[in-house]
Coordinates of C-alpha atoms and ligand atoms in Angstrom, one line a residue:
X117 CA 5.8 -14.1 158.6
X118 CA 4.6 -16.8 156.1
X119 CA 6.7 -16.8 153.0
X120 CA 5.1 -15.8 149.8
X121 CA 4.5 -18.5 147.2
X122 CA 5.8 -18.0 143.6
X123 CA 4.6 -20.3 140.8
X124 CA 6.7 -20.9 137.6
X125 CA 5.4 -23.1 134.8
X126 CA 8.2 -24.7 132.8
X127 CA 8.9 -27.4 130.3
X128 CA 12.7 -27.2 131.0
X129 CA 13.7 -29.6 128.3
X130 CA 16.8 -27.8 127.2
X131 CA 17.7 -25.8 130.2
X132 CA 19.5 -22.5 129.4
X133 CA 20.4 -19.3 131.2
X134 CA 17.0 -17.8 130.3
X135 CA 15.3 -20.3 132.6
X136 CA 17.9 -19.7 135.4
X137 CA 17.2 -16.0 135.1
X138 CA 13.5 -16.5 135.5
X139 CA 14.0 -18.8 138.5
X140 CA 16.4 -16.4 140.1
X141 CA 13.9 -13.5 139.8
X142 CA 11.1 -15.7 141.1
X143 CA 13.1 -16.7 144.1
X144 CA 13.4 -13.0 145.1
X145 CA 9.6 -12.9 145.5
X146 CA 9.3 -16.0 147.7
X147 CA 9.4 -19.8 147.7
X148 CA 9.4 -21.1 144.2
X149 CA 7.1 -23.9 143.2
X150 CA 7.7 -25.1 139.6
X151 CA 4.8 -26.5 137.7
X152 CA 6.7 -28.8 135.4
X153 CA 4.8 -29.6 132.3
X154 CA 4.3 -33.3 131.7
X155 CA 5.2 -35.0 128.4
X156 CA 1.5 -35.2 127.6
X157 CA 1.0 -31.5 128.3
X158 CA 3.9 -30.5 126.1
X159 CA 2.7 -32.8 123.3
X160 CA -0.6 -30.9 123.1
X161 CA 1.2 -27.9 121.6
X162 CA 4.6 -28.9 120.3
X163 CA 6.9 -31.9 119.9
X164 CA 7.5 -34.1 122.9
X165 CA 10.6 -33.1 124.9
X166 CA 13.9 -34.8 124.4
X167 CA 14.1 -35.7 128.1
X168 CA 11.1 -37.4 129.8
X169 CA 9.3 -35.9 132.9
X170 CA 11.4 -37.8 135.5
X171 CA 14.7 -36.7 134.0
X172 CA 13.6 -33.1 133.7
X173 CA 12.3 -33.1 137.3
X174 CA 15.6 -34.3 138.7
X175 CA 17.3 -31.3 137.1
X176 CA 14.8 -28.7 138.2
X177 CA 14.4 -29.8 141.8
X178 CA 18.1 -29.5 142.3
X179 CA 18.3 -25.9 141.3
X180 CA 19.0 -23.8 144.3
X181 CA 16.2 -21.3 143.5
X182 CA 13.5 -24.0 143.5
X183 CA 11.7 -25.1 146.6
X184 CA 9.5 -27.8 145.1
X185 CA 8.3 -29.3 141.8
X186 CA 4.8 -30.5 140.9
X187 CA 3.5 -31.8 137.6
X188 CA 1.5 -29.4 135.4
X189 CA -0.7 -31.7 133.4
X190 CA -2.0 -29.2 130.9
X191 CA -0.6 -26.2 129.0
X192 CA -3.3 -24.3 131.0
X193 CA -2.2 -23.2 134.5
X194 CA -5.6 -22.8 136.1
X195 CA -5.9 -26.2 137.7
X196 CA -2.6 -25.9 139.5
X197 CA -3.1 -22.2 140.4
X198 CA -6.3 -23.0 142.1
X199 CA -4.6 -25.6 144.2
X200 CA -1.4 -23.6 145.1
X201 CA -3.0 -20.1 145.2
X202 CA 0.4 -18.5 144.6
X203 CA 1.0 -14.9 145.5
X204 CA 3.0 -14.5 142.2
X205 CA 3.4 -16.2 138.9
X206 CA 6.6 -15.5 137.0
X207 CA 6.9 -16.0 133.3
X208 CA 9.1 -14.4 130.5
X209 CA 7.3 -11.7 128.6
X210 CA 7.6 -13.7 125.4
X211 CA 4.2 -15.3 125.9
X212 CA 2.2 -12.1 125.3
X213 CA 1.9 -13.2 121.7
X214 CA 1.8 -16.6 120.0
X215 CA 0.7 -20.1 121.2
X216 CA 0.6 -19.1 124.9
X217 CA -1.3 -15.9 124.6
X218 CA -4.6 -17.4 125.9
X219 CA -2.9 -19.3 128.6
X220 CA -1.5 -16.0 129.9
X221 CA -4.9 -14.3 129.9
X222 CA -6.3 -17.1 132.0
X223 CA -3.5 -16.9 134.5
X224 CA -4.2 -13.2 135.0
X225 CA -7.9 -13.8 135.4
X226 CA -7.3 -16.6 138.0
X227 CA -4.7 -14.7 140.0
X228 CA -7.2 -11.9 140.4
X229 CA -9.4 -14.1 142.6
X230 CA -6.9 -13.9 145.5
X231 CA -5.1 -10.7 144.3
X232 CA -2.1 -12.6 143.0
X233 CA 0.3 -10.9 140.6
X234 CA 1.9 -11.8 137.3
X235 CA 5.6 -10.8 137.0
X236 CA 7.0 -10.8 133.5
X237 CA 10.7 -10.3 133.3
X238 CA 11.9 -9.5 129.8
X239 CA 12.7 -12.6 127.8
X240 CA 16.5 -13.4 127.6
X241 CA 17.5 -12.7 124.1
X242 CA 20.1 -14.4 121.9
X243 CA 19.4 -17.8 123.3
X244 CA 17.9 -19.8 120.5
X245 CA 16.5 -23.1 121.7
X246 CA 16.1 -23.7 118.0
X247 CA 19.8 -23.8 117.5
X248 CA 20.3 -25.9 120.6
X249 CA 17.6 -28.2 119.3
X250 CA 19.4 -28.6 116.0
X251 CA 22.4 -29.9 117.9
X252 CA 20.1 -32.1 120.0
X253 CA 18.5 -33.5 116.9
X254 CA 21.9 -34.9 115.9
X255 CA 22.1 -36.7 119.3
X256 CA 18.5 -37.9 119.1
X257 CA 19.0 -39.4 115.7
X258 CA 21.6 -41.8 117.0
X259 CA 20.1 -45.2 116.6
X260 CA 19.8 -46.0 120.3
X261 CA 17.9 -42.8 121.1
X262 CA 15.7 -42.9 118.1
X263 CA 14.5 -46.5 118.7
X264 CA 12.8 -45.6 122.0
X265 CA 11.2 -42.4 120.7
X266 CA 8.1 -44.1 119.2
X267 CA 7.0 -45.7 122.4
X268 CA 7.4 -42.3 124.2
X269 CA 5.3 -40.7 121.6
X270 CA 2.5 -43.3 122.0
X271 CA 2.6 -42.7 125.8
X272 CA 2.4 -38.9 125.3
X273 CA 0.1 -38.2 122.5
X274 CA -3.6 -38.9 121.6
X275 CA -2.5 -40.2 118.3
X276 CA 0.9 -40.8 116.6
X277 CA 0.9 -39.7 113.0
X278 CA 3.1 -41.6 110.5
X279 CA 3.6 -40.8 106.8
X280 CA 5.0 -43.0 104.1
X281 CA 8.6 -42.3 103.1
X282 CA 10.3 -43.9 100.1
X283 CA 13.6 -42.0 99.9
X284 CA 15.8 -39.5 101.8
X285 CA 13.9 -36.5 100.3
X286 CA 10.5 -37.7 101.5
X287 CA 12.0 -38.4 104.9
X288 CA 13.3 -34.8 105.1
X289 CA 9.8 -33.5 104.2
X290 CA 8.3 -35.6 107.1
X291 CA 11.0 -34.4 109.4
X292 CA 10.6 -30.8 108.7
X293 CA 7.2 -29.7 107.7
X294 CA 4.5 -28.5 110.0
X295 CA 1.3 -26.5 109.9
X296 CA -0.2 -24.3 112.6
X297 CA -3.9 -24.7 113.3
X298 CA -5.7 -23.0 116.2
X299 CA -2.4 -22.0 117.8
X300 CA -1.1 -25.6 117.8
X301 CA 1.7 -27.0 115.7
X302 CA 0.8 -30.1 113.7
X303 CA 3.5 -32.3 112.3
X304 CA 4.3 -35.9 111.5
X305 CA 5.7 -38.1 114.2
X306 CA 7.6 -40.5 112.0
X307 CA 8.1 -42.4 108.8
X308 CA 6.6 -45.5 107.3
X309 CA 8.9 -47.6 105.2
X310 CA 6.2 -49.2 103.0
X311 CA 6.8 -52.4 101.1
X312 CA 4.4 -51.1 98.4
X313 CA 6.1 -47.7 97.7
X314 CA 9.6 -48.9 98.3
X315 CA 9.1 -51.7 95.7
X316 CA 7.3 -49.3 93.3
X317 CA 10.1 -46.8 93.5
X318 CA 12.4 -49.5 92.3
X319 CA 10.1 -50.7 89.6
X320 CA 9.2 -53.9 91.4
X321 CA 5.8 -55.3 92.4
X322 CA 4.8 -55.5 96.1
X323 CA 5.4 -59.2 96.4
X324 CA 8.6 -59.4 98.5
X325 CA 10.8 -59.6 95.4
X326 CA 12.7 -56.6 96.9
X327 CA 15.0 -58.3 99.5
X328 CA 15.2 -57.1 103.1
X329 CA 18.8 -56.1 102.6
X330 CA 17.7 -53.7 99.7
X331 CA 14.8 -52.5 101.9
X332 CA 17.2 -51.7 104.8
X333 CA 19.6 -50.0 102.4
X334 CA 16.7 -47.6 101.3
X335 CA 15.8 -46.9 104.9
X336 CA 19.4 -46.1 105.8
X337 CA 19.3 -43.3 103.2
X338 CA 16.3 -41.8 105.2
X339 CA 17.9 -42.4 108.6
X340 CA 21.0 -40.6 107.6
X341 CA 19.2 -37.3 107.0
X342 CA 16.3 -37.4 109.5
X343 CA 15.7 -37.7 113.3
X344 CA 12.1 -39.0 113.6
X345 CA 11.2 -42.6 114.3
X346 CA 10.7 -45.1 111.5
X347 CA 8.2 -47.9 111.3
X348 CA 9.2 -50.8 109.1
X349 CA 6.7 -52.8 107.0
X350 CA 8.2 -56.3 107.0
X351 CA 5.4 -58.1 105.1
X352 CA 5.1 -61.4 106.9
X353 CA 8.6 -61.1 108.4
X354 CA 9.9 -64.0 106.2
X355 CA 11.0 -67.3 107.7
X356 CA 11.0 -67.5 111.5
X357 CA 14.6 -68.8 111.4
X358 CA 15.7 -65.6 109.7
X359 CA 13.9 -63.1 111.9
X360 CA 16.6 -62.5 114.5
X361 CA 19.0 -61.3 111.7
X362 CA 16.3 -58.9 110.4
X363 CA 15.6 -57.5 113.9
X364 CA 19.3 -57.0 114.6
X365 CA 19.7 -55.0 111.4
X366 CA 16.6 -52.9 112.0
X367 CA 17.6 -52.1 115.6
X368 CA 21.1 -51.2 114.6
X369 CA 19.7 -48.9 112.0
X370 CA 17.6 -47.1 114.6
X371 CA 14.2 -48.4 113.5
X372 CA 11.5 -48.1 116.2
X373 CA 9.0 -50.8 115.2
X374 CA 8.4 -53.7 112.9
X375 CA 4.9 -54.4 111.5
X376 CA 4.4 -58.0 110.5
X377 CA 1.3 -59.3 108.7
X378 CA -0.3 -62.7 109.3
X379 CA -0.3 -63.9 105.7
X380 CA 1.7 -66.8 104.1
X381 CA 2.6 -67.8 100.6
X382 CA 3.5 -65.5 97.7
X383 CA 3.0 -61.9 99.0
X384 CA 0.1 -59.9 97.4
X385 CA -0.6 -56.4 98.3
X386 CA -3.7 -56.3 100.6
X387 CA -5.4 -53.6 98.6
X388 CA -5.7 -55.8 95.5
X389 CA -9.3 -56.7 94.9
X390 CA -8.5 -60.3 94.0
X391 CA -7.0 -62.0 97.1
X392 CA -7.5 -65.6 95.7
X393 CA -4.6 -67.8 96.5
X394 CA -3.7 -65.6 99.5
X395 CA -3.7 -67.5 102.8
X396 CA -3.6 -66.4 106.4
X397 CA -1.0 -67.9 108.7
X398 CA -2.0 -70.3 111.5
X399 CA -2.4 -68.0 114.5
X400 CA -0.2 -70.1 116.8
X401 CA 2.6 -70.1 114.1
X402 CA 2.3 -66.4 113.8
X403 CA 2.4 -66.0 117.6
X404 CA 5.8 -67.9 117.5
X405 CA 7.2 -65.3 115.2
X406 CA 6.1 -62.5 117.6
X407 CA 7.7 -64.3 120.5
X408 CA 10.9 -64.8 118.5
X409 CA 11.1 -61.0 117.9
X410 CA 10.4 -60.3 121.6
X411 CA 13.2 -62.7 122.6
X412 CA 15.7 -61.3 120.1
X413 CA 15.2 -57.5 120.4
X414 CA 17.9 -55.7 122.3
X415 CA 15.7 -52.9 123.4
X416 CA 12.3 -53.4 125.1
X417 CA 11.3 -50.2 123.4
X418 CA 11.7 -51.7 119.9
X419 CA 8.0 -52.4 119.2
X420 CA 6.5 -55.4 117.4
X421 CA 3.2 -54.6 115.8
X422 CA 1.0 -57.5 114.6
X423 CA -1.0 -56.9 111.5
X424 CA -4.3 -58.8 111.2
X425 CA -5.5 -59.6 107.7
X426 CA -8.8 -61.3 108.5
X427 CA -10.9 -58.5 107.0
X428 CA -8.8 -58.3 103.9
X429 CA -9.5 -62.1 103.4
X430 CA -13.2 -61.7 104.2
X431 CA -12.9 -63.8 107.4
X432 CA -14.9 -61.5 109.7
X433 CA -14.7 -60.1 113.1
X434 CA -14.6 -63.3 115.1
X435 CA -11.5 -64.5 113.4
X436 CA -9.9 -61.1 113.8
X437 CA -10.7 -60.9 117.5
X438 CA -9.4 -64.4 118.2
X439 CA -6.1 -63.5 116.5
X440 CA -5.8 -60.2 118.4
X441 CA -6.0 -62.1 121.7
X442 CA -3.4 -64.7 120.6
X443 CA -1.0 -62.0 119.2
X444 CA -1.4 -59.8 122.3
X445 CA -0.6 -62.7 124.6
X446 CA 2.4 -63.6 122.5
X447 CA 3.9 -60.2 123.3
X448 CA 2.8 -57.9 120.5
X449 CA 3.0 -54.2 121.5
X450 CA 0.1 -53.1 119.2
X451 CA -2.3 -54.5 116.6
X452 CA -2.8 -53.1 113.1
X453 CA -6.3 -54.1 112.1
X454 CA -6.2 -53.8 108.3
X455 CA -9.2 -53.1 106.1
X456 CA -9.9 -52.2 102.5
X457 CA -13.5 -51.0 103.1
X458 CA -14.6 -47.5 102.1
X459 CA -15.6 -46.6 105.6
X460 CA -13.9 -47.4 109.0
X461 CA -17.1 -49.1 110.3
X462 CA -15.4 -52.6 110.2
X463 CA -12.3 -51.6 112.1
X464 CA -14.4 -49.6 114.6
X465 CA -16.6 -52.5 115.4
X466 CA -13.4 -54.6 115.9
X467 CA -12.0 -51.9 118.2
X468 CA -15.2 -51.8 120.3
X469 CA -15.1 -55.5 121.0
X470 CA -11.3 -55.7 121.5
X471 CA -11.4 -52.8 124.0
X472 CA -13.4 -55.1 126.4
X473 CA -10.5 -57.6 126.5
X474 CA -8.0 -57.7 129.3
X475 CA -5.4 -58.3 126.6
X476 CA -6.2 -55.0 124.8
X477 CA -3.2 -53.3 123.3
X478 CA -3.0 -50.0 121.3
X479 CA -4.5 -50.1 117.8
X480 CA -3.0 -49.0 114.5
X481 CA -5.0 -47.8 111.5
X482 CA -4.0 -47.5 107.8
X483 CA -6.8 -45.3 106.2
X484 CA -5.9 -45.8 102.6
X485 CA -9.4 -46.8 101.3
X486 CA -11.4 -45.2 104.1
X487 CA -9.4 -41.9 103.8
X488 CA -12.4 -39.7 104.8
X489 CA -11.9 -40.7 108.4
X490 CA -10.6 -37.9 110.7
X491 CA -7.9 -38.5 113.3
X492 CA -10.3 -37.5 116.0
X493 CA -12.6 -40.3 115.1
X494 CA -9.7 -42.8 115.2
X495 CA -8.8 -41.5 118.7
X496 CA -12.4 -41.8 119.9
X497 CA -12.4 -45.4 118.8
X498 CA -9.2 -46.5 120.5
X499 CA -6.6 -46.0 117.8
X500 CA -3.2 -44.7 118.9
X501 CA -1.2 -44.8 115.6
X502 CA -2.4 -43.7 112.1
X503 CA -0.2 -44.6 109.1
X504 CA -0.8 -42.7 105.9
X505 CA 0.8 -45.5 103.9
X506 CA 1.4 -44.3 100.3
X507 CA 0.3 -40.7 99.8
X508 CA 3.7 -39.2 99.0
X509 CA 4.5 -41.6 96.2
X510 CA 1.0 -41.2 94.8
X511 CA 1.5 -37.4 94.8
X512 CA 5.0 -37.5 93.2
X513 CA 4.2 -39.9 90.4
X514 CA 1.4 -37.9 88.6
X515 CA 3.4 -34.7 89.1
X516 CA 6.4 -36.2 87.3
X517 CA 4.3 -37.8 84.6
X518 CA 2.6 -34.5 83.9
X519 CA 5.9 -32.6 83.6
X520 CA 7.3 -35.3 81.3
X521 CA 4.3 -35.0 79.0
X522 CA 4.4 -31.2 79.0
X523 CA 8.0 -31.2 77.7
X524 CA 7.0 -33.7 75.0
X525 CA 4.0 -31.7 73.9
X526 CA 5.8 -28.4 73.7
X527 CA 9.2 -29.7 72.5
X528 CA 10.8 -27.5 75.2
X529 CA 10.8 -27.2 79.0
X530 CA 9.5 -23.7 79.4
X531 CA 5.8 -24.6 79.8
X532 CA 6.7 -27.0 82.6
X533 CA 8.5 -24.3 84.6
X534 CA 5.3 -22.9 86.2
X535 CA 4.5 -26.2 87.8
X536 CA 7.9 -27.0 89.2
X537 CA 10.1 -25.4 91.8
X538 CA 12.9 -23.1 90.7
X539 CA 16.4 -24.6 90.4
X540 CA 17.6 -22.2 93.1
X541 CA 15.1 -23.6 95.5
X542 CA 16.1 -27.2 94.9
X543 CA 19.8 -26.2 95.4
X544 CA 19.0 -24.5 98.6
X545 CA 16.9 -27.3 99.8
X546 CA 19.9 -29.4 100.8
X547 CA 22.3 -27.4 102.9
X548 CA 26.0 -27.9 102.3
X549 CA 27.1 -27.9 106.0
Ligands
SPV627 C1 2.3 -50.9 102.4 O1 2.2 -49.7 102.4 O2 3.1 -51.5 101.8 C2 1.3 -51.7 103.2 C3 0.0 -51.1 103.4 O3 1.6 -52.7 103.6 S1 -1.0 -51.8 102.2 O4 -0.6 -51.3 100.9 O5 -2.4 -51.4 102.5 O6 -0.9 -53.3 102.2
MG628 MG1 3.3 -53.6 102.6

């Protein structure tokens, strides 16, 4: 008699006895086919897994209860079910509520077409993947593991969302906070070490007066208490002869990418209205800097992102496109096309043209002045990374200023209390373990 087919959908990132229990039960009903969720499928509803698809597949296909493993490319099972037409689907009963509730309903509906059955063993309690994940996050935050995470995120997600961080505390906010919208978890994928906000925090202008060693010391504070990737704003990277030392320090610290802008001379922030005296680098000289980084980096996963300032200096799209070609050929992994317009029209027309090139590489956007743009519009126009470059410092400064003024006005602190967090909360914020 033909053996029955049993389908089990799994992410199987951190494999625990709950998974084994499900597979063991599934095996009793027939031959088990595991639909292993791809990194892209997992990224649609939670963080990308610690282990990539290939590594997870090796583990699962060697479990004695498993007959074969196929990729499940979406959170939804329907596509695979229609191909496999299993007699049974086995899943822990924990999906009756929460993110996967709808997925479950669609499984039941699809199975009905060929009288298949859903088996739901009770979920193995007392295994907290959250506590296992906490331990894993210590491993993942080791520099070597953290460096490569940004590239994996770019390969797995529609858009990688980065937020400015200027100290350890802001890094912790980026690492921890999330919101749930339409059953999906939204969080930030990494931190931006901004030259503007790092300098401002130290009372310095954004003109490279803050040395790279001071910048690296600030980011070390963040790296010590976080696990997400960090993208480093390197201004123009400094002198070509010094680049290899900078890259070595960044990689050792666990930084995932350097963004280097094609300007020369005394650094001026790109959002200043008056850009007189600011010059753009000769594209072939800038290309040499990119090549130098590619030649010195230890890990292929450490990304070099070339930032084009043509629009900032009113040079127009032709100049920007010419540069994008040259920088891409030199080995850049992505292009940040910067703009200080109020709308994204300029960068979208650049993206439309650059997409036609055989040298096209992923695009990065910094929507500081065109902040009305939604992430879905950026995705539609070919952008893969969005950097919210300064918002946390801009939020913190007026809040602190207001509190200081309230104390002065009232000659006591009481009136400020209602706008600030209780002391207990700030003590509990940082765990002492
Ligand atoms: C920064 O945040 O320091 C940047 C982005 O480089 S911008 O301020 O727009 O130049
Ligand atoms: Mg900067």
